[in-house]
Coordinates of C-alpha atoms and ligand atoms in Angstrom, one line a residue:
M276 CA 31.6 125.5 -27.0
N277 CA 35.0 124.3 -25.5
T278 CA 35.7 125.4 -22.0
E279 CA 39.3 125.7 -20.7
A280 CA 38.9 122.5 -18.8
N281 CA 37.9 120.6 -21.8
I282 CA 40.9 121.9 -23.8
R283 CA 43.1 120.6 -21.2
H284 CA 41.6 117.2 -20.6
S285 CA 40.1 116.3 -23.9
W286 CA 41.0 118.4 -26.9
A287 CA 40.2 115.6 -29.3
E288 CA 40.5 116.4 -32.9
P289 CA 37.3 117.7 -34.5
Y290 CA 37.8 115.6 -37.6
K291 CA 38.4 112.1 -38.7
I292 CA 41.1 110.8 -41.0
K293 CA 40.2 110.0 -44.6
M294 CA 43.6 109.7 -46.3
V295 CA 47.1 109.1 -44.9
E296 CA 50.6 109.9 -46.0
L297 CA 53.2 107.2 -45.1
L298 CA 56.2 108.2 -43.0
T299 CA 59.7 106.8 -43.5
M300 CA 62.0 105.9 -40.6
T301 CA 65.7 106.0 -41.0
T302 CA 68.6 104.4 -39.2
I303 CA 71.1 106.5 -37.2
E304 CA 73.8 106.0 -40.0
E305 CA 71.4 107.4 -42.4
R306 CA 70.7 110.3 -40.4
E307 CA 74.3 111.0 -39.7
R308 CA 75.0 111.1 -43.4
A309 CA 71.8 113.3 -44.0
I310 CA 72.7 115.9 -41.5
R311 CA 76.4 116.0 -42.6
E312 CA 75.3 116.5 -46.2
A313 CA 72.9 119.2 -45.0
G314 CA 75.7 121.2 -43.4
Y315 CA 74.1 120.6 -40.1
N316 CA 71.2 123.0 -41.2
T317 CA 67.7 121.4 -41.0
F318 CA 66.5 123.5 -43.8
L319 CA 68.9 121.6 -46.1
I320 CA 67.6 118.1 -45.2
R321 CA 65.4 116.2 -47.8
S322 CA 62.0 115.7 -46.5
R323 CA 62.2 112.0 -47.3
D324 CA 65.0 111.7 -44.6
V325 CA 62.6 113.1 -41.9
Y326 CA 60.3 111.2 -39.7
I327 CA 58.4 113.9 -37.8
D328 CA 58.6 117.2 -39.4
L329 CA 58.3 120.1 -36.9
L330 CA 60.3 122.6 -39.1
T331 CA 57.3 124.9 -39.5
D332 CA 53.6 125.2 -39.5
S333 CA 53.8 127.2 -42.8
G334 CA 52.0 125.6 -45.7
T335 CA 52.4 122.1 -43.9
G336 CA 48.8 121.8 -42.6
A337 CA 46.2 119.1 -43.8
M338 CA 43.4 120.5 -45.9
S339 CA 39.9 119.3 -45.3
D340 CA 37.7 117.3 -47.8
R341 CA 35.9 120.6 -48.5
Q342 CA 39.1 122.4 -49.3
W343 CA 40.2 119.6 -51.6
A344 CA 36.8 119.8 -53.3
G345 CA 37.3 123.4 -53.7
L346 CA 40.4 122.8 -55.7
M347 CA 38.1 121.2 -58.3
M348 CA 36.1 124.5 -58.4
G349 CA 39.2 126.4 -59.5
D350 CA 38.2 129.1 -62.0
E351 CA 41.6 129.5 -63.8
A352 CA 40.6 132.6 -65.8
Y353 CA 43.5 135.0 -66.1
S354 CA 41.3 137.9 -65.0
G355 CA 38.2 138.0 -62.8
S356 CA 38.4 134.4 -61.4
E357 CA 35.2 133.4 -59.3
N358 CA 37.5 132.2 -56.7
F359 CA 39.0 135.8 -56.3
Y360 CA 35.5 137.0 -55.6
H361 CA 34.7 134.4 -53.2
L362 CA 37.9 134.8 -51.3
Y363 CA 37.4 138.6 -51.2
D364 CA 34.0 138.1 -49.7
V365 CA 35.3 135.9 -46.9
V366 CA 38.2 138.1 -46.1
R367 CA 35.8 141.0 -46.0
E368 CA 33.4 139.2 -43.7
Y369 CA 35.9 137.7 -41.3
Y370 CA 38.8 140.1 -41.3
G371 CA 36.6 143.1 -42.2
Y372 CA 38.9 145.3 -44.3
K373 CA 37.5 147.0 -47.3
Y374 CA 40.1 146.3 -49.9
F375 CA 42.0 143.2 -50.7
V376 CA 45.0 142.3 -52.9
P377 CA 46.0 138.6 -53.0
T378 CA 49.6 137.6 -53.0
H379 CA 51.6 134.4 -53.5
Q380 CA 52.3 134.3 -49.8
G381 CA 53.0 136.6 -46.8
R382 CA 56.3 138.0 -47.9
G383 CA 54.8 139.1 -51.2
A384 CA 52.3 141.2 -49.2
E385 CA 55.2 142.5 -47.0
H386 CA 57.0 143.5 -50.0
L387 CA 54.1 145.7 -51.3
V388 CA 53.5 147.3 -47.9
S389 CA 57.1 148.1 -47.3
S390 CA 57.8 149.4 -50.6
I391 CA 54.8 151.6 -50.8
M392 CA 54.8 153.0 -47.1
I393 CA 58.4 153.3 -46.2
K394 CA 60.8 156.1 -47.3
P395 CA 64.5 155.8 -46.9
G396 CA 65.4 156.9 -43.4
D397 CA 62.2 155.9 -41.7
C398 CA 61.9 153.8 -38.6
V399 CA 59.3 151.1 -38.5
P400 CA 58.5 150.0 -34.9
G401 CA 57.3 146.5 -34.2
N402 CA 56.4 144.0 -31.5
M403 CA 59.6 141.9 -32.3
Y404 CA 61.0 141.4 -35.7
F405 CA 60.1 138.6 -38.1
T406 CA 62.8 137.6 -40.5
T407 CA 61.1 138.3 -43.8
T408 CA 59.1 141.3 -42.4
R409 CA 62.3 143.2 -41.2
L410 CA 64.2 142.3 -44.4
H411 CA 61.6 144.0 -46.7
Q412 CA 61.6 146.9 -44.2
E413 CA 65.3 147.2 -44.6
L414 CA 65.2 146.7 -48.4
A415 CA 62.8 149.7 -48.6
G416 CA 65.3 151.9 -46.7
G417 CA 63.8 151.6 -43.3
T418 CA 65.0 150.5 -39.9
F419 CA 63.2 148.1 -37.8
V420 CA 62.9 149.2 -34.1
D421 CA 61.7 146.6 -31.5
V422 CA 59.0 148.0 -29.2
I423 CA 57.7 144.8 -27.7
I424 CA 57.4 144.6 -23.8
D425 CA 60.7 143.5 -22.1
E426 CA 59.1 140.3 -20.8
A427 CA 59.0 139.1 -24.4
H428 CA 62.8 138.6 -24.4
D429 CA 62.8 136.6 -21.2
P430 CA 61.9 133.0 -21.9
A431 CA 61.2 132.4 -18.2
S432 CA 58.6 135.2 -17.8
S433 CA 55.1 133.8 -17.8
H434 CA 53.4 137.2 -18.6
P435 CA 50.1 136.1 -20.4
F436 CA 50.4 138.7 -23.2
K437 CA 54.1 138.8 -24.1
G438 CA 53.1 140.1 -27.5
N439 CA 52.1 143.5 -26.2
V440 CA 53.7 146.7 -27.4
D441 CA 55.5 148.7 -24.8
I442 CA 53.9 152.1 -25.5
R443 CA 56.7 154.0 -23.7
K444 CA 59.2 152.5 -26.0
L445 CA 57.2 153.5 -28.9
D446 CA 56.6 156.9 -27.5
R447 CA 60.4 157.3 -27.0
L448 CA 61.1 156.5 -30.7
V449 CA 58.3 158.9 -31.8
Q450 CA 59.7 161.8 -29.5
E451 CA 63.1 161.1 -30.9
I452 CA 62.6 161.1 -34.7
G453 CA 59.1 162.5 -35.1
A454 CA 55.9 160.9 -36.1
E455 CA 56.3 161.8 -39.7
R456 CA 59.4 159.4 -39.9
V457 CA 57.2 156.5 -38.6
P458 CA 55.2 155.3 -41.6
Y459 CA 53.4 152.7 -39.6
I460 CA 53.7 150.4 -36.7
S461 CA 54.0 146.7 -37.6
L462 CA 51.9 144.6 -35.1
E463 CA 52.1 140.9 -35.2
G464 CA 49.5 138.6 -33.7
N465 CA 50.8 135.7 -31.7
V466 CA 54.3 136.9 -32.0
N467 CA 56.3 134.1 -33.8
M468 CA 59.9 135.0 -32.6
A469 CA 58.7 135.5 -29.0
G470 CA 57.4 132.0 -28.7
G471 CA 53.9 132.4 -30.4
Q472 CA 52.9 135.0 -27.6
P473 CA 49.6 137.1 -28.0
F474 CA 49.0 140.8 -27.5
S475 CA 45.8 141.7 -25.5
M476 CA 42.9 143.8 -26.7
A477 CA 43.5 146.3 -23.9
N478 CA 47.1 146.8 -25.3
L479 CA 45.8 147.1 -28.9
R480 CA 43.2 149.7 -27.8
E481 CA 45.8 151.7 -26.1
L482 CA 48.0 151.5 -29.1
R483 CA 45.2 152.5 -31.3
S484 CA 44.4 155.6 -29.4
Y485 CA 48.2 156.5 -29.3
C486 CA 48.5 156.1 -33.0
Q487 CA 45.3 157.9 -33.9
E488 CA 46.5 161.0 -32.1
R489 CA 49.7 161.1 -34.2
N490 CA 48.3 159.8 -37.4
I491 CA 50.3 156.6 -37.4
P492 CA 48.6 153.7 -39.1
I493 CA 48.7 150.2 -37.5
M494 CA 49.6 147.4 -40.0
L495 CA 48.7 144.0 -38.6
D496 CA 50.7 140.9 -39.4
A497 CA 47.5 138.8 -39.4
T498 CA 49.4 135.4 -40.1
R499 CA 48.4 133.8 -36.7
T500 CA 45.9 136.3 -35.5
I501 CA 43.0 133.9 -35.3
E502 CA 45.2 132.0 -32.8
N503 CA 45.8 135.3 -30.9
A504 CA 42.0 135.8 -30.7
W505 CA 41.8 132.4 -29.0
F506 CA 44.2 133.4 -26.2
I507 CA 42.3 136.6 -25.8
R508 CA 39.2 134.7 -25.2
E509 CA 40.9 132.5 -22.7
R510 CA 43.0 135.0 -20.7
E511 CA 41.5 138.5 -21.0
E512 CA 38.7 139.7 -18.8
G513 CA 35.5 140.4 -20.7
Y514 CA 36.2 138.0 -23.6
S515 CA 35.3 134.6 -22.2
G516 CA 31.7 134.9 -23.8
K517 CA 32.9 136.1 -27.2
T518 CA 33.6 133.9 -30.2
V519 CA 37.1 133.7 -31.9
R520 CA 35.4 135.1 -35.0
E521 CA 34.1 138.1 -33.2
I522 CA 37.4 138.8 -31.5
L523 CA 39.3 138.5 -34.8
R524 CA 36.9 141.2 -36.2
E525 CA 37.5 143.3 -33.2
I526 CA 41.3 143.2 -33.7
C527 CA 41.0 144.0 -37.4
D528 CA 38.7 146.9 -36.8
L529 CA 41.3 148.4 -34.5
T530 CA 44.0 148.4 -37.3
D531 CA 44.3 150.1 -40.6
G532 CA 45.4 147.1 -42.8
C533 CA 47.1 143.7 -42.7
T534 CA 49.7 141.5 -44.4
M535 CA 48.8 137.8 -44.2
S536 CA 50.6 134.6 -44.8
A537 CA 47.6 132.2 -45.3
K538 CA 49.8 129.2 -44.9
K539 CA 49.3 129.3 -41.2
D540 CA 46.0 130.3 -39.7
A541 CA 44.2 129.8 -43.1
L542 CA 45.0 126.1 -43.4
V543 CA 46.4 126.2 -47.0
N544 CA 49.6 125.2 -48.4
I545 CA 50.2 128.4 -50.4
G546 CA 48.7 131.8 -50.4
G547 CA 48.6 135.3 -48.8
F548 CA 47.1 138.8 -49.2
F549 CA 47.3 142.4 -48.3
A550 CA 44.1 144.1 -47.1
C551 CA 43.4 147.7 -45.9
N552 CA 40.8 150.4 -45.6
D553 CA 42.4 153.2 -47.2
E554 CA 41.7 153.5 -51.0
Q555 CA 44.9 155.2 -52.0
L556 CA 47.0 152.7 -50.4
F557 CA 45.0 149.9 -51.9
L558 CA 45.3 151.5 -55.4
K559 CA 49.1 151.6 -55.1
A560 CA 49.2 147.9 -53.8
Q561 CA 46.9 146.8 -56.6
N562 CA 49.2 148.5 -59.0
L563 CA 52.5 147.2 -57.7
V564 CA 51.1 143.6 -57.3
V565 CA 51.1 143.3 -61.0
V566 CA 54.7 143.9 -61.3
Y567 CA 56.0 141.4 -58.7
E568 CA 53.2 138.7 -58.2
G569 CA 50.5 138.7 -61.0
L570 CA 47.4 140.2 -62.0
H571 CA 45.4 141.8 -59.0
T572 CA 42.7 139.2 -59.1
Y573 CA 45.1 136.2 -58.5
G574 CA 48.4 137.7 -57.1
G575 CA 50.5 134.7 -57.8
M576 CA 47.9 132.1 -56.8
A577 CA 46.0 129.6 -58.9
G578 CA 42.1 130.1 -58.7
R579 CA 42.0 126.8 -56.8
D580 CA 44.4 128.1 -54.2
M581 CA 42.2 130.9 -53.6
E582 CA 39.2 128.7 -53.3
A583 CA 40.9 126.4 -50.7
M584 CA 41.9 129.5 -48.7
A585 CA 38.3 130.9 -48.5
Q586 CA 37.2 127.5 -47.1
G587 CA 40.2 127.3 -44.9
I588 CA 39.3 130.8 -43.2
R589 CA 35.9 129.4 -42.4
E590 CA 37.4 126.3 -40.7
A591 CA 40.1 128.3 -38.9
V592 CA 37.7 130.4 -36.8
M593 CA 35.8 127.3 -35.7
E594 CA 36.1 127.1 -31.9
E595 CA 36.6 123.3 -31.9
H596 CA 39.5 123.7 -34.4
Q597 CA 41.4 126.0 -32.3
A598 CA 40.7 124.1 -29.0
A599 CA 42.5 121.0 -30.7
R600 CA 45.2 123.1 -32.3
I601 CA 46.3 124.8 -29.1
G602 CA 45.3 121.7 -27.0
Q603 CA 47.9 119.6 -29.0
V604 CA 50.7 122.2 -28.5
R605 CA 49.9 122.3 -24.9
Y606 CA 50.0 118.5 -24.5
L607 CA 53.4 118.4 -25.9
G608 CA 54.6 121.5 -23.9
E609 CA 53.4 120.2 -20.6
Q610 CA 55.1 116.8 -21.2
L611 CA 58.4 118.6 -21.7
Q612 CA 57.8 120.9 -18.7
A613 CA 57.1 117.8 -16.4
A614 CA 60.6 116.5 -17.5
G615 CA 62.2 119.7 -16.4
I616 CA 63.1 120.7 -20.0
P617 CA 63.6 124.4 -20.4
I618 CA 61.0 125.9 -22.7
V619 CA 59.6 129.3 -23.4
R620 CA 56.7 130.2 -21.2
P621 CA 53.7 130.4 -21.5
I622 CA 53.2 127.7 -24.1
G623 CA 52.3 129.5 -27.3
S624 CA 49.8 128.3 -30.0
H625 CA 52.0 127.1 -33.0
A626 CA 55.1 125.7 -31.3
I627 CA 57.1 124.7 -28.3
F628 CA 60.4 126.6 -28.1
L629 CA 63.4 125.0 -26.5
D630 CA 65.6 127.5 -24.6
A631 CA 68.9 126.4 -26.0
R632 CA 70.9 128.7 -23.6
E633 CA 69.5 126.9 -20.6
F634 CA 69.7 123.6 -22.4
L635 CA 73.2 124.0 -23.5
P636 CA 74.8 126.5 -21.0
H637 CA 78.4 125.4 -22.0
V638 CA 78.0 126.3 -25.6
D639 CA 78.8 130.1 -26.5
Q640 CA 76.2 131.8 -28.5
D641 CA 78.7 132.4 -31.4
D642 CA 79.1 128.6 -31.5
Y643 CA 75.3 128.5 -32.3
P644 CA 73.6 126.4 -29.5
A645 CA 70.2 126.4 -31.0
Q646 CA 71.6 125.2 -34.3
A647 CA 73.5 122.4 -32.7
L648 CA 70.5 121.4 -30.6
A649 CA 68.3 121.1 -33.8
A650 CA 70.8 119.0 -35.5
E651 CA 71.0 116.7 -32.3
L652 CA 67.2 116.3 -32.3
Y653 CA 67.3 115.2 -36.0
L654 CA 70.1 112.7 -35.2
E655 CA 68.2 111.4 -32.2
A656 CA 65.0 110.5 -34.0
G657 CA 64.7 112.1 -37.3
I658 CA 62.5 114.9 -35.9
R659 CA 63.2 118.1 -37.9
T660 CA 63.0 121.4 -36.0
M661 CA 64.1 125.0 -36.6
E662 CA 66.8 127.3 -35.2
R663 CA 65.4 130.6 -33.9
G664 CA 68.4 132.2 -32.4
N665 CA 71.7 133.7 -33.4
V666 CA 71.7 132.3 -36.9
S667 CA 68.3 133.5 -37.7
A668 CA 68.9 137.0 -36.2
G669 CA 71.7 137.6 -38.6
R670 CA 74.2 140.5 -38.4
D671 CA 73.8 143.9 -37.4
P672 CA 74.1 146.0 -40.7
E673 CA 76.0 148.7 -38.8
T674 CA 78.7 146.7 -37.0
G675 CA 78.6 143.4 -39.0
E676 CA 78.7 141.4 -35.8
N677 CA 76.2 138.6 -35.0
R678 CA 73.1 140.0 -33.2
R679 CA 73.4 137.6 -30.4
P680 CA 69.6 137.9 -29.6
A681 CA 68.3 137.3 -26.0
L682 CA 66.3 134.4 -27.3
E683 CA 68.4 131.4 -28.6
L684 CA 65.6 128.9 -29.3
V685 CA 64.8 125.7 -31.1
R686 CA 61.4 125.7 -32.6
L687 CA 59.2 122.4 -32.5
T688 CA 56.5 123.7 -34.8
L689 CA 53.3 121.7 -35.1
P690 CA 51.6 121.6 -38.6
R691 CA 47.8 122.0 -38.3
R692 CA 45.8 118.8 -38.3
V693 CA 48.8 116.6 -39.4
Y694 CA 50.3 114.6 -36.5
T695 CA 48.7 112.7 -33.6
Q696 CA 49.0 112.5 -29.9
A697 CA 51.2 109.4 -30.2
H698 CA 53.5 111.5 -32.4
M699 CA 53.7 114.0 -29.7
D700 CA 54.7 111.2 -27.3
V701 CA 57.6 110.3 -29.6
V702 CA 58.7 113.8 -29.8
A703 CA 58.7 114.3 -26.1
E704 CA 60.6 111.1 -25.4
S705 CA 63.2 112.1 -28.1
V706 CA 63.8 115.6 -26.5
K707 CA 64.2 113.8 -23.1
A708 CA 66.8 111.6 -24.6
V709 CA 68.7 114.4 -25.9
Y710 CA 68.4 116.5 -22.6
D711 CA 69.9 113.4 -20.9
R712 CA 73.1 113.5 -23.0
R713 CA 73.2 117.4 -23.2
H714 CA 76.7 117.7 -21.6
E715 CA 78.2 115.9 -24.6
I716 CA 76.8 118.3 -27.3
R717 CA 79.2 120.7 -28.8
G718 CA 78.7 123.9 -30.8
L719 CA 79.0 124.5 -34.5
K720 CA 81.1 126.6 -36.8
M721 CA 79.5 128.4 -39.8
V722 CA 81.3 127.6 -42.9
Y723 CA 79.1 129.1 -45.6
E724 CA 77.0 132.3 -45.0
P725 CA 74.6 133.7 -47.7
E726 CA 73.9 137.5 -47.7
Y727 CA 70.1 137.4 -47.2
L728 CA 68.3 135.3 -44.6
R729 CA 71.3 133.3 -43.9
F730 CA 69.6 130.7 -41.9
F731 CA 67.9 129.1 -45.0
Q732 CA 71.1 128.1 -46.7
A733 CA 74.1 128.5 -44.1
R734 CA 76.3 125.5 -43.8
F735 CA 78.0 124.4 -40.5
E736 CA 80.7 122.0 -39.3
P737 CA 80.9 120.4 -35.8
L738 CA 83.6 122.2 -33.6
Ligands
LIG988 C1 57.6 130.2 -40.2 C2 57.2 131.1 -41.4 C3 58.0 130.6 -42.7 C4 59.4 131.1 -42.7 C5 59.8 132.3 -43.1 C6 61.0 132.7 -42.9 C7 62.0 131.9 -42.3 C8 61.6 130.7 -41.9 C9 60.4 130.3 -41.9 C10 56.5 133.1 -42.1 C11 55.9 134.5 -41.7 C12 55.5 134.6 -40.3 C13 55.0 135.8 -39.9 C14 54.7 136.2 -38.6 C15 55.3 136.7 -42.2 C16 55.8 135.4 -42.6 C17 56.1 135.3 -44.0 N1 56.7 132.2 -41.1 N2 54.9 136.9 -40.9 O1 57.1 130.6 -39.1 O2 55.5 133.7 -39.3 O3 55.2 134.5 -44.7 O4 56.5 132.5 -45.4 O5 54.3 133.1 -46.4 O6 56.2 134.5 -46.9 O7 58.0 129.0 -40.3 P1 55.6 133.6 -45.9

């Protein structure tokens, strides 16, 4: 088993490389053209123009030989595929929920939960928003209410469990509108928008007893909950002797159901699911999935995708996998910290988040500093990152104004099992080079703004 010391000093990958994918390097002139044509939006750059792709850890991981072998075992029957039953058994064993509905990816599961559970006028509290999660809640007529602890909005706070729910904030909401207008609480493991920050088991237990007294279900966003389990083991008293697998089960047993984007923790390129313990809820989800995703024994996935996911979940709970995963992120983060670069603390599990407000204090938030910084990193070295700030937060539906969130971040997201330590060195050097010329960097003006999830397709021009 890996101890903390051995994560920090030798987190070597628990695999060796059997096949490689060649990378392309570009010239500065080529990158200038590519970013201009992409409207200064890293989502719109062609991947062939990218050298090191840290846009996301979603669906970008490397599958193992066993997963690839699983693809050959795909049972592509329209109904009752063998792979569905295999995946169901694995989800039941590792996550523990009684009922299971596959979906094409996470937002498919979010759509099911939101449209079944939310009535117009309801409020859905959560430990910070996620873009697609909140949008589905809003489309169902609900309003998302942030009930994460204050520390989560402060990039400099090194609270070990910045993903915790502030039960007083939750209680204030429940007192104000009544528990009957709170269809569930949306609880995310390793909170993405906060910087990949975990909740603690103690906080979840407290939340559980609060919710049980008031009959409010807890719906877990399980997307990165295995990584959350790792942090509980590392940081929470009483957990150092437990396995990631046991902790994952303990988390799920304290919740009523989950939505899952399997493209992260579960090491597959596509897939997701909804799972729960309540039969009535399951029957509704199983019925709705056939309208939007596909039959309830594939939910938008091919049989082979379900097989790869079943194996991916087994590999994801392995201690040595998580040690290397989190060790690599930490390796990059510690290099940046040593260079004095402002990043969100503590270092999370899936990404390093640059604090663009601190990095570019001379750029006003409505001139999109994080978007501008992401464009500069691409220009510097062909490294693709993602804005997680004012563009991602969107507009307040009431006022129509930019939300100007407290966190104005650029996410350097590490795909699982894809890049090497030497790649991390290149990334660190490139961020330092941009930091050295930060005073020259200007903001951006938005010239095209789509209605939904604007960050994906918005276009900008330099100011
Ligand atoms: C990430 C993604 C993918 C993404 C989604 C939207 C904007 C930009 C990038 C997806 C998540 C997630 C959590 C906590 C649900 C989803 C949706 N994350 N919950 O971080 O992180 O899952 O993409 O499979 O539909 O790059 P889906």
